[in-house]
């Protein structure tokens, strides 16, 4: 199938309005005849569920936590971008578009990115009206901070808990619709398959995580807002139960998966302390506003940070990138940290960290200001490490964080399966090869609240005469059987290798070869290792218990089974792209001083992969055109 | 280090539960409490035994999914920590830890240490929101909000909905949780329009869900990981009384 992005006609700045002017909408009286399944209660899925329910559709929402308020969006700390230009520092929708395209290293779709910037303005209004207590100036007006990769101040924040506050507003909007009866919640439910009938997405197969029952649910359209799959690295900043299963099952039913290997490795997470570690806590990028990153100039310098005088410190970001300094984009900051650590300048007991130091900022602004800006982050740091970061520098390290890749979607956020939509981190849109900080809460929220409700109606306007979708069809039978067979197969392995241990080993392989720095030999090796692990998993995974009730090991095993397939596609994708762009840094393609070399002639496309029934994948290219921005070498010097 | 764990095992809400003893060695003080349970579960899985079910997700103190009562204290021994933020350095080598689920009538046990907290969702459904619709909002800077009022609203809004306050309260009251939402919205100009109905609906839902009444003991605020303040309960009572005497809402 040829990819059609369905970008609307007209000049860039008019496209979205042109689309809205012409798109088909559903008569309010007909909306209650239409069922929509939304998977995911995060900012994207939750926003979509609430907004669609407000419009009067019958919406069912599914998520695996016990309440939508716990979806992983809750963990986002730093902020959300919007082109309000409240600071009078020259910001505009175009500038935000420009920064995002450049930050993504010219590997995203112009029309989508412009629309995201356009909608950002309304999002702040929307969230404020819902009661989000954004940070404010003493005048009472909204305050902003800066994030990496830009020269303006456009990030709105609610202390270091921005994601939580946006999510709670979204969750509350959902609860309002639950009370009104247009939204039905299925908490502690996990999607295990998408049902496609006559080429259209018509429902899902889910497992009730409390009773263990496998259920069928039908709808006229299905929306996936299931978040990112960065947990594939085992150690990541994601929540423990984040997974790639819903999108992966959709992929196996025909949805193309785009740019799967583009993973953002975040520069400021806590370093791994030991083998038992289960997660790497993020320290928000906003800390780089006031914190300075450095390592000792001397290799293996074992002095306490306070004993190392300024002349023995290497503020390597300020040195290498004087224009942006500590605020270079994430991919650049992570790679620079890796370079220093590999060269023997890492700090901490495992030499796997660099310093993030607030001394200069505290001297200048006072402890109180730093407390108000980042208080909860410093507290979090102390709770985990037992170290007071007001007194000594934090130790930070790069960690897997965000999936730029995801299901391929067109301008309407529809996947290659008609009637199946993907929103938020689950899709591949907007961020190109590297996401700018604070753009993701934005993308998830505008996808769910403003974009999807307006595009899905174009599809649903043809469904008003369809009537209820039956779940009593061969397609549902078949999908349910496949799910039940897999559960049975997993429980019959009865091996001796705990699921987490296999996951950890997969994570190590991926972090070594398919993360910050990649080369052909390493990735070929990784593919072989992934295959071995997959074999070992299916032969020897230890999955005790049964399927008659809650069984966390079974849940984890199902997710790992999918990760073991996604991992291979990530490596295949990274191998096929013989250039360096954004987070995708191929060692074969770099300048003498270690900067990325992009190949626009041959690789100016998004790679959308088609599942070929387990026998390799087929590549479809969405060629990218840049008419409204000059394509340049990305430089933060 | 070595620890002895006495863990509550219960098949489902109707089954009878009991404490089962497990011994773990080779633990390290910088391990998190939940990583210790991961380790135990790996050992059980290798032996083919059903693992211990417990709730968790973000493991950084913000999602509110983790629960647990350790030696009688909700979220463990450290004040204002969540269970997932608790590390083994808070215990001594050789300690015995009793690990139980959050206990309250409104939190039925699902299995082992997992409990059902949908009763808290029901409180929010009753009115814990501003009834504005997507698309309706005015420009955000139209209404300036005093810095301190916004910060104070944040203090209340920070609640992660974990339910530790309920598990700690001798009356199993959710007053702190409920009042945090009432206070968050009542403090902000956007939330003032519906403040009278909101508090009444939410308080009624709280009582209907079987949560007990608040008798001002204050144990909840001692454990609350977000340090939600008791004054929010006072604020809620004020809002409630006010709603009985005002018509404007
Ligand atoms: C620690 C951290 C900090 C961050 N900070 C920022 C920041 O400051 N600014 C910013 O812009 N971005 C930030 N991000 C990124 C941003 O938070 C996420 O990209 C965004 O919130 C994703 O939202 P979402 O709605 O797409 O998915 P999520 O919020 O992850 O929600 C996924 C939902 O899908 C459900 N789900 C998943 N799989 C299944 C399944 N198989 N069956 C049923 N349900 C399923 C889950 O239950 C959940 O409800 C951060 C990310 C992390 C990890
Ligand atoms: S008030 Fe505190 S203890 Fe109670 S639910 Fe909220 S965060 Fe948890
Ligand atoms: S696991 Fe999220 S708060 Fe503990």
mmCIF file of N, CA, C and O in Angstrom, chain A residues 287-323:
data_model
loop_
_atom_site.group_PDB
_atom_site.id
_atom_site.type_symbol
_atom_site.label_atom_id
_atom_site.label_comp_id
_atom_site.label_asym_id
_atom_site.label_seq_id
_atom_site.Cartn_x
_atom_site.Cartn_y
_atom_site.Cartn_z
ATOM 1 N N UNK A 287 16.179 21.405 34.878
ATOM 2 C CA UNK A 287 17.311 21.655 35.773
ATOM 3 C C UNK A 287 18.505 22.245 35.033
ATOM 4 O O UNK A 287 19.331 22.938 35.617
ATOM 5 N N UNK A 288 18.565 21.956 33.723
ATOM 6 C CA UNK A 288 19.693 22.496 32.952
ATOM 7 C C UNK A 288 19.576 24.013 32.741
ATOM 8 O O UNK A 288 20.495 24.642 32.243
ATOM 9 N N UNK A 289 18.418 24.596 33.075
ATOM 10 C CA UNK A 289 18.293 26.051 33.069
ATOM 11 C C UNK A 289 19.254 26.682 34.058
ATOM 12 O O UNK A 289 19.819 27.737 33.823
ATOM 13 N N UNK A 290 19.375 26.066 35.217
ATOM 14 C CA UNK A 290 20.177 26.643 36.293
ATOM 15 C C UNK A 290 21.351 25.776 36.718
ATOM 16 O O UNK A 290 22.206 26.227 37.460
ATOM 17 N N UNK A 291 21.362 24.534 36.274
ATOM 18 C CA UNK A 291 22.462 23.649 36.649
ATOM 19 C C UNK A 291 23.522 23.633 35.559
ATOM 20 O O UNK A 291 23.218 23.765 34.387
ATOM 21 N N UNK A 292 24.794 23.486 35.967
ATOM 22 C CA UNK A 292 25.883 23.416 34.982
ATOM 23 C C UNK A 292 26.463 22.008 34.998
ATOM 24 O O UNK A 292 26.715 21.445 36.064
ATOM 25 N N UNK A 293 26.689 21.477 33.808
ATOM 26 C CA UNK A 293 27.171 20.098 33.708
ATOM 27 C C UNK A 293 28.691 20.085 33.543
ATOM 28 O O UNK A 293 29.239 20.837 32.747
ATOM 29 N N UNK A 294 29.342 19.248 34.336
ATOM 30 C CA UNK A 294 30.791 19.145 34.191
ATOM 31 C C UNK A 294 31.312 17.772 34.611
ATOM 32 O O UNK A 294 30.593 17.012 35.273
ATOM 33 N N UNK A 295 32.557 17.499 34.217
ATOM 34 C CA UNK A 295 33.294 16.330 34.704
ATOM 35 C C UNK A 295 34.708 16.800 35.047
ATOM 36 O O UNK A 295 35.138 17.858 34.594
ATOM 37 N N UNK A 296 35.450 16.038 35.827
ATOM 38 C CA UNK A 296 36.838 16.420 36.114
ATOM 39 C C UNK A 296 37.672 16.385 34.833
ATOM 40 O O UNK A 296 37.472 15.500 33.999
ATOM 41 N N UNK A 297 38.582 17.329 34.730
ATOM 42 C CA UNK A 297 39.453 17.346 33.547
ATOM 43 C C UNK A 297 40.371 16.134 33.535
ATOM 44 O O UNK A 297 40.699 15.591 32.499
ATOM 45 N N UNK A 298 40.830 15.762 34.749
ATOM 46 C CA UNK A 298 41.732 14.602 34.836
ATOM 47 C C UNK A 298 40.930 13.318 34.815
ATOM 48 O O UNK A 298 39.865 13.233 35.429
ATOM 49 N N UNK A 299 41.446 12.306 34.138
ATOM 50 C CA UNK A 299 40.802 10.997 34.171
ATOM 51 C C UNK A 299 40.833 10.429 35.573
ATOM 52 O O UNK A 299 41.796 10.656 36.321
ATOM 53 N N UNK A 300 39.802 9.650 35.902
ATOM 54 C CA UNK A 300 39.774 8.936 37.182
ATOM 55 C C UNK A 300 40.126 9.824 38.370
ATOM 56 O O UNK A 300 40.849 9.405 39.276
ATOM 57 N N UNK A 301 39.662 11.035 38.338
ATOM 58 C CA UNK A 301 39.897 11.956 39.446
ATOM 59 C C UNK A 301 38.951 11.561 40.582
ATOM 60 O O UNK A 301 37.737 11.655 40.451
ATOM 61 N N UNK A 302 39.504 11.079 41.697
ATOM 62 C CA UNK A 302 38.633 10.562 42.751
ATOM 63 C C UNK A 302 38.336 11.560 43.858
ATOM 64 O O UNK A 302 37.754 11.209 44.883
ATOM 65 N N UNK A 303 38.712 12.814 43.654
ATOM 66 C CA UNK A 303 38.413 13.826 44.674
ATOM 67 C C UNK A 303 36.916 14.068 44.766
ATOM 68 O O UNK A 303 36.180 13.870 43.796
ATOM 69 N N UNK A 304 36.471 14.512 45.931
ATOM 70 C CA UNK A 304 35.066 14.909 46.080
ATOM 71 C C UNK A 304 34.825 16.108 45.158
ATOM 72 O O UNK A 304 35.730 16.929 44.956
ATOM 73 N N UNK A 305 33.624 16.250 44.603
ATOM 74 C CA UNK A 305 33.378 17.352 43.661
ATOM 75 C C UNK A 305 33.738 18.717 44.245
ATOM 76 O O UNK A 305 34.284 19.571 43.553
ATOM 77 N N UNK A 306 33.434 18.903 45.550
ATOM 78 C CA UNK A 306 33.723 20.188 46.182
ATOM 79 C C UNK A 306 35.220 20.487 46.254
ATOM 80 O O UNK A 306 35.630 21.639 46.375
ATOM 81 N N UNK A 307 36.042 19.443 46.185
ATOM 82 C CA UNK A 307 37.492 19.638 46.279
ATOM 83 C C UNK A 307 38.150 19.862 44.921
ATOM 84 O O UNK A 307 39.370 20.038 44.827
ATOM 85 N N UNK A 308 37.358 19.808 43.875
ATOM 86 C CA UNK A 308 37.935 19.989 42.544
ATOM 87 C C UNK A 308 37.779 21.454 42.147
ATOM 88 O O UNK A 308 36.659 21.934 41.977
ATOM 89 N N UNK A 309 38.877 22.187 42.029
ATOM 90 C CA UNK A 309 38.775 23.619 41.709
ATOM 91 C C UNK A 309 38.321 23.834 40.264
ATOM 92 O O UNK A 309 38.448 22.929 39.430
ATOM 93 N N UNK A 310 37.808 25.029 40.004
ATOM 94 C CA UNK A 310 37.241 25.333 38.686
ATOM 95 C C UNK A 310 38.195 24.982 37.549
ATOM 96 O O UNK A 310 37.778 24.450 36.531
ATOM 97 N N UNK A 311 39.479 25.269 37.742
ATOM 98 C CA UNK A 311 40.383 25.044 36.605
ATOM 99 C C UNK A 311 40.567 23.548 36.301
ATOM 100 O O UNK A 311 41.012 23.193 35.224
ATOM 101 N N UNK A 312 40.157 22.690 37.247
ATOM 102 C CA UNK A 312 40.257 21.257 36.969
ATOM 103 C C UNK A 312 38.940 20.658 36.496
ATOM 104 O O UNK A 312 38.775 19.445 36.423
ATOM 105 N N UNK A 313 37.952 21.530 36.224
ATOM 106 C CA UNK A 313 36.647 21.039 35.784
ATOM 107 C C UNK A 313 36.467 21.290 34.289
ATOM 108 O O UNK A 313 36.877 22.323 33.786
ATOM 109 N N UNK A 314 35.826 20.362 33.640
ATOM 110 C CA UNK A 314 35.539 20.533 32.228
ATOM 111 C C UNK A 314 34.023 20.699 32.056
ATOM 112 O O UNK A 314 33.279 19.728 32.161
ATOM 113 N N UNK A 315 33.589 21.946 31.843
ATOM 114 C CA UNK A 315 32.171 22.194 31.537
ATOM 115 C C UNK A 315 32.005 21.921 30.049
ATOM 116 O O UNK A 315 31.968 22.835 29.224
ATOM 117 N N UNK A 316 31.948 20.619 29.708
ATOM 118 C CA UNK A 316 32.143 20.231 28.309
ATOM 119 C C UNK A 316 31.044 20.727 27.367
ATOM 120 O O UNK A 316 31.301 20.951 26.190
ATOM 121 N N UNK A 317 29.825 20.907 27.866
ATOM 122 C CA UNK A 317 28.785 21.420 26.950
ATOM 123 C C UNK A 317 29.030 22.891 26.637
ATOM 124 O O UNK A 317 28.901 23.333 25.503
ATOM 125 N N UNK A 318 29.391 23.644 27.675
ATOM 126 C CA UNK A 318 29.681 25.063 27.459
ATOM 127 C C UNK A 318 30.896 25.212 26.543
ATOM 128 O O UNK A 318 30.971 26.129 25.727
ATOM 129 N N UNK A 319 31.838 24.261 26.690
ATOM 130 C CA UNK A 319 33.049 24.321 25.862
ATOM 131 C C UNK A 319 32.739 23.993 24.396
ATOM 132 O O UNK A 319 33.108 24.726 23.492
ATOM 133 N N UNK A 320 31.962 22.900 24.185
ATOM 134 C CA UNK A 320 31.746 22.461 22.809
ATOM 135 C C UNK A 320 30.654 23.245 22.088
ATOM 136 O O UNK A 320 30.670 23.372 20.861
ATOM 137 N N UNK A 321 29.682 23.716 22.852
ATOM 138 C CA UNK A 321 28.525 24.372 22.216
ATOM 139 C C UNK A 321 28.264 25.731 22.858
ATOM 140 O O UNK A 321 27.270 25.920 23.570
ATOM 141 N N UNK A 322 29.158 26.693 22.621
ATOM 142 C CA UNK A 322 29.034 27.970 23.330
ATOM 143 C C UNK A 322 27.683 28.670 23.129
ATOM 144 O O UNK A 322 27.204 29.331 24.043
ATOM 145 N N UNK A 323 27.038 28.510 21.980
ATOM 146 C CA UNK A 323 25.770 29.235 21.757
ATOM 147 C C UNK A 323 24.661 28.710 22.662
ATOM 148 O O UNK A 323 23.901 29.472 23.228
#
